[in-house]
Amino acid sequence: MTREAELHSEYLDLEPSLTRLRKAMIEQLEHLVASCGLTLGVPIESRVKTWDSLVEKLARKGLRPKCLSDVDDLIGIRVIFLFQRDVAPFKEAISETFSVLSSEDTSQRLMEAQFGYKSEHYVIKMPADWERIPSLKGLSERKIELQVRTLAQHIWAAASHKLQYKHEDSVPFPVRRSIYRVSALLETVDLEFSRVLDEREEYVKVQAVESAKDDELNVSVLEAVLDELFPLSNKDRGAEDYSELIRDLNNFNVFNRGDLIGLIKDNLDEVLKSENKQVEMRRSDDDHDYLMNRGESVAERLDRGVFFNHVGLAREALRAEFGDDEVNDWLIRNSEEDFDFLA
């Protein structure tokens, strides 16, 4: 039997366990992102390297592994965040949760005036004590390559891969100026998003101190009021559609902080009764397998005794104040897309 045939046989033996591990890792990483309150730019990407792709890589790089366990990227996972600030806490969570065999920040390869591919790369293994879970038995020695980047960095990576302009030396000289400009613009996107988030947080702090009742509703004022008056356990971080709720509140003449506080306080008992009713009703329903945003299932929320998110609770206050028929008629007539059942 040739060496390639031996490796192919080993690959076929490994493939089912690699697929199991890939699925398990995606589930755990989704929970990790949600528990840290981070914001994905796109759903987590993953793949098990195909045999053809593996053969091509070994040939291209002249690699002759003694066994496939020596290959770091048989399982590849990519986590893409919307904001740069989410990368650091995620890196810390990865180090605390998994066995990190190696890590690299590819931006460290670049000189100050150079452009190029930027991403955080890790080779990790799942913790050995996860072997106690029957579905994960035998997987703790398998390596996973994990890439972490922002959405702006991902746009650059995808474009440069298509153009084959990953490095400065590969770019024709007449094109370099335009490439520099694109690279700088994408890096600026990350920097400006960070600035927006900092300014927004400062604004929220000032509003919390001043908190005038005649403050006109905007997403920051709305979030602050809902966080104050509704249980935080109901909040669906990163998935609350405050802008749509402002439109609904304005339609029913709720225009400022004082109006909103009055609406919620006057109807809070009814809102909480509706929440409890939904929890009990849904707990008796077996159809809980569909997933919400950020990787948390309906069943998991019900186990915590919550159903509506904060926007959903606010709409329940509107229903209690103005009646189901009038509110539902407004929502149906002004819906641009299917409403999230939680809202």
XYZ file of C-alpha atoms in Angstrom:
343
model
C 0.000 0.000 0.000
C 1.378 3.405 -0.963
C 1.835 6.158 1.647
C -0.994 8.174 0.068
C -3.293 5.142 0.263
C -2.399 4.708 3.948
C -3.214 8.358 4.647
C -6.466 8.062 2.714
C -7.488 5.057 4.802
C -6.619 6.994 7.971
C -8.656 9.962 6.700
C -11.724 7.803 6.078
C -11.445 6.426 9.624
C -11.095 9.925 11.099
C -13.777 11.727 9.095
C -16.825 10.735 11.227
C -15.122 11.868 14.447
C -13.949 15.088 12.798
C -17.516 15.843 11.762
C -18.762 15.185 15.308
C -16.118 17.457 16.772
C -16.818 20.243 14.261
C -20.514 20.280 15.176
C -19.769 20.185 18.917
C -17.259 23.032 18.640
C -19.679 25.234 16.704
C -22.317 24.752 19.393
C -19.876 25.587 22.191
C -18.425 28.615 20.393
C -21.918 29.999 19.741
C -22.680 29.726 23.452
C -19.324 31.314 24.297
C -20.033 34.294 22.033
C -23.519 34.698 23.526
C -22.366 34.397 27.149
C -19.707 37.066 26.569
C -22.278 39.419 25.006
C -20.331 39.701 21.744
C -21.657 40.502 18.253
C -20.969 38.269 15.273
C -20.697 39.862 11.847
C -21.831 36.643 10.139
C -22.685 33.145 11.442
C -19.683 31.059 12.503
C -18.091 29.325 9.512
C -16.618 25.831 9.651
C -15.525 22.900 7.540
C -13.806 19.520 7.696
C -11.029 19.533 5.098
C -11.906 17.245 2.199
C -9.512 14.552 1.089
C -8.883 16.300 -2.249
C -8.118 19.565 -0.470
C -5.794 17.780 1.948
C -3.886 16.062 -0.872
C -3.524 19.396 -2.709
C -2.186 21.113 0.416
C 0.331 18.360 1.189
C 1.605 18.442 -2.386
C 1.717 22.248 -2.616
C 3.670 22.632 0.630
C 5.749 19.480 0.256
C 4.459 18.068 3.561
C 4.906 14.407 4.517
C 3.085 13.896 7.834
C 3.692 10.672 9.717
C -0.009 10.628 10.523
C -2.964 12.946 9.910
C -3.036 13.969 13.571
C 0.019 16.085 12.731
C -2.119 18.254 10.413
C -3.476 21.270 12.315
C -6.361 22.298 10.090
C -8.334 19.129 9.364
C -11.081 21.051 11.156
C -11.247 24.762 10.365
C -13.479 27.251 12.163
C -13.741 30.974 11.488
C -15.350 33.459 13.897
C -16.028 36.881 12.376
C -17.003 39.743 14.676
C -18.746 42.949 13.701
C -16.622 45.049 16.063
C -12.881 45.033 16.777
C -13.470 45.407 20.518
C -15.076 41.943 20.662
C -11.881 40.196 19.546
C -9.935 40.681 22.811
C -12.588 39.281 25.221
C -13.158 36.371 22.845
C -9.412 35.606 22.808
C -9.439 35.583 26.598
C -12.461 33.277 26.673
C -10.776 30.909 24.203
C -7.681 30.705 26.414
C -9.805 29.995 29.496
C -12.039 27.399 27.803
C -9.856 25.376 25.434
C -6.358 23.942 25.283
C -4.430 26.416 23.108
C -1.493 24.739 21.355
C -0.370 27.802 19.385
C -1.547 31.278 18.445
C -0.521 33.968 15.980
C -1.615 37.509 15.218
C -0.882 37.754 11.489
C -0.783 41.573 11.621
C 2.498 41.264 13.527
C 4.123 40.106 10.289
C 3.535 43.546 8.742
C 5.679 46.651 8.930
C 3.963 49.937 9.850
C 3.485 51.075 6.241
C 2.599 47.661 4.798
C -0.820 46.244 4.014
C -1.736 42.587 4.235
C -3.836 39.830 5.698
C -4.882 40.389 9.322
C -6.416 37.702 11.502
C -5.889 35.846 14.771
C -5.023 32.178 14.265
C -5.161 29.481 16.936
C -4.606 25.752 17.036
C -6.736 24.395 19.863
C -8.056 21.184 21.370
C -11.180 20.659 23.403
C -10.563 20.179 27.163
C -9.795 16.594 28.154
C -12.607 16.499 30.724
C -15.160 16.916 27.924
C -14.414 13.259 27.166
C -16.870 12.428 29.962
C -19.687 13.464 27.620
C -20.538 10.313 25.630
C -20.968 12.121 22.293
C -17.482 13.685 22.647
C -15.588 10.588 23.738
C -12.381 10.096 21.771
C -12.207 13.663 20.438
C -9.953 15.478 22.903
C -6.741 14.839 20.932
C -8.065 16.250 17.668
C -6.703 19.645 16.625
C -8.842 22.538 15.386
C -7.601 25.598 13.544
C -9.568 28.632 14.738
C -9.454 31.956 12.906
C -10.780 35.131 14.548
C -11.198 38.410 12.681
C -13.503 41.374 12.165
C -15.920 41.699 9.283
C -13.763 44.431 7.728
C -10.697 42.169 7.964
C -12.736 39.356 6.426
C -13.710 41.551 3.449
C -10.024 42.241 2.863
C -9.106 38.563 3.205
C -11.818 37.461 0.766
C -10.963 40.136 -1.794
C -7.207 39.629 -1.587
C -7.667 35.873 -1.946
C -9.739 36.377 -5.087
C -7.242 38.879 -6.512
C -4.248 36.875 -5.214
C -2.932 40.097 -3.653
C -2.288 38.761 -0.176
C 1.128 40.397 0.074
C 2.583 43.632 -1.243
C 5.175 41.903 -3.415
C 2.436 40.120 -5.385
C 0.710 43.360 -6.462
C 1.631 44.999 -9.783
C 3.199 48.366 -9.046
C 0.533 50.449 -10.898
C -2.196 48.854 -8.737
C -0.495 49.271 -5.371
C -1.782 52.769 -4.656
C -5.403 51.646 -5.013
C -4.753 48.586 -2.864
C -3.177 50.746 -0.160
C -6.284 52.932 -0.224
C -8.682 49.988 0.116
C -6.643 48.490 2.955
C -6.621 51.826 4.791
C -10.381 52.296 4.327
C -11.172 48.870 5.776
C -8.880 49.471 8.736
C -10.609 52.818 9.236
C -13.968 51.037 9.363
C -12.827 49.094 12.432
C -11.414 52.231 14.064
C -14.539 54.314 13.401
C -16.860 51.599 14.671
C -14.819 51.575 17.885
C -15.197 55.349 18.094
C -18.979 55.085 17.578
C -19.289 52.484 20.334
C -17.236 54.594 22.748
C -19.303 57.698 22.018
C -22.535 55.749 22.374
C -21.493 54.370 25.764
C -20.538 57.852 26.943
C -23.909 59.172 25.779
C -25.732 56.407 27.660
C -23.792 57.250 30.843
C -24.731 60.931 30.563
C -28.356 60.044 29.913
C -28.404 57.768 32.957
C -27.265 60.697 35.117
C -29.501 63.368 33.610
C -32.465 61.114 32.715
C -34.928 63.927 32.032
C -38.460 62.651 31.535
C -38.949 64.755 28.403
C -35.976 63.153 26.591
C -37.149 62.191 23.107
C -36.941 58.464 22.492
C -33.918 57.142 20.639
C -32.325 53.700 20.754
C -30.035 54.591 23.683
C -32.802 56.145 25.822
C -35.116 53.256 24.961
C -32.551 50.601 25.885
C -31.757 52.328 29.191
C -35.446 52.502 30.214
C -36.177 48.890 29.245
C -33.057 47.688 31.091
C -34.197 49.549 34.177
C -37.836 48.409 34.214
C -37.736 44.893 32.730
C -35.844 41.821 34.029
C -32.361 41.671 32.486
C -32.801 37.905 32.082
C -35.267 38.630 29.264
C -32.838 40.788 27.292
C -31.633 39.262 24.044
C -28.261 40.951 23.704
C -27.487 41.956 20.153
C -30.940 41.016 18.822
C -33.255 43.709 20.214
C -34.808 45.803 17.430
C -35.121 49.126 19.247
C -35.574 51.211 16.098
C -38.705 49.279 15.061
C -40.105 49.580 18.583
C -39.657 53.381 18.555
C -41.824 53.528 15.415
C -44.508 51.456 17.168
C -44.396 53.551 20.347
C -44.603 56.806 18.397
C -47.704 55.541 16.600
C -49.414 55.223 19.987
C -48.227 58.684 21.091
C -45.347 57.463 23.236
C -42.672 59.975 22.266
C -40.365 60.477 25.257
C -38.830 58.846 28.316
C -41.669 59.896 30.621
C -44.343 58.523 28.265
C -42.523 55.183 28.065
C -41.971 54.879 31.821
C -45.653 55.613 32.421
C -46.762 53.052 29.839
C -44.620 50.292 31.331
C -45.327 51.012 35.005
C -49.086 51.250 34.432
C -49.142 47.873 32.667
C -46.216 45.973 34.232
C -48.415 43.485 36.114
C -50.261 42.561 32.919
C -47.012 42.308 30.985
C -45.502 39.891 33.508
C -48.706 37.811 33.543
C -48.496 37.533 29.754
C -44.834 36.519 30.029
C -45.605 33.789 32.579
C -48.502 32.530 30.462
C -46.275 32.237 27.394
C -43.583 30.397 29.361
C -46.043 27.828 30.706
C -47.731 27.366 27.333
C -44.464 27.011 25.430
C -42.992 24.593 27.962
C -45.759 22.172 27.054
C -44.906 22.529 23.358
C -42.315 20.100 21.953
C -41.333 22.337 19.017
C -38.347 24.052 20.657
C -35.564 22.893 18.382
C -35.384 25.986 16.194
C -32.700 28.476 17.186
C -32.822 32.120 18.075
C -30.125 34.678 17.338
C -26.726 34.265 18.983
C -27.057 30.514 19.472
C -29.536 30.375 22.362
C -32.460 28.015 21.830
C -36.053 28.678 22.836
C -35.881 25.701 25.204
C -32.888 27.244 26.999
C -34.762 30.512 27.503
C -37.817 28.656 28.770
C -35.639 26.745 31.226
C -34.628 30.140 32.613
C -38.297 31.106 32.857
C -38.262 33.732 30.095
C -39.877 34.002 26.680
C -40.211 37.599 25.422
C -37.186 39.783 24.883
C -37.282 43.424 26.037
C -38.854 44.662 22.810
C -41.474 41.933 23.080
C -42.298 42.949 26.671
C -42.705 46.572 25.574
C -45.129 45.514 22.857
C -47.061 43.523 25.462
C -47.381 46.812 27.396
C -48.833 48.418 24.266
C -51.321 45.556 23.948
C -52.328 45.887 27.593
C -52.834 49.650 27.186
C -54.465 49.854 23.756
C -55.871 46.351 23.152
C -54.688 43.323 21.174
C -56.695 44.100 18.042
C -55.484 47.662 17.604
C -51.818 46.833 18.263
C -51.825 43.686 16.129
C -53.521 45.558 13.278
C -50.815 48.238 13.421
C -47.996 45.667 13.499
C -49.409 43.721 10.561
C -50.001 46.822 8.435
C -46.529 48.201 9.077
C -44.439 45.057 8.986
C -41.646 45.079 6.408
C -40.791 41.460 7.178
C -41.977 38.628 9.408
C -41.931 39.671 13.045
C -39.689 37.820 15.453
C -42.083 35.795 17.608
C -40.226 37.033 20.698
C -40.972 40.641 19.859
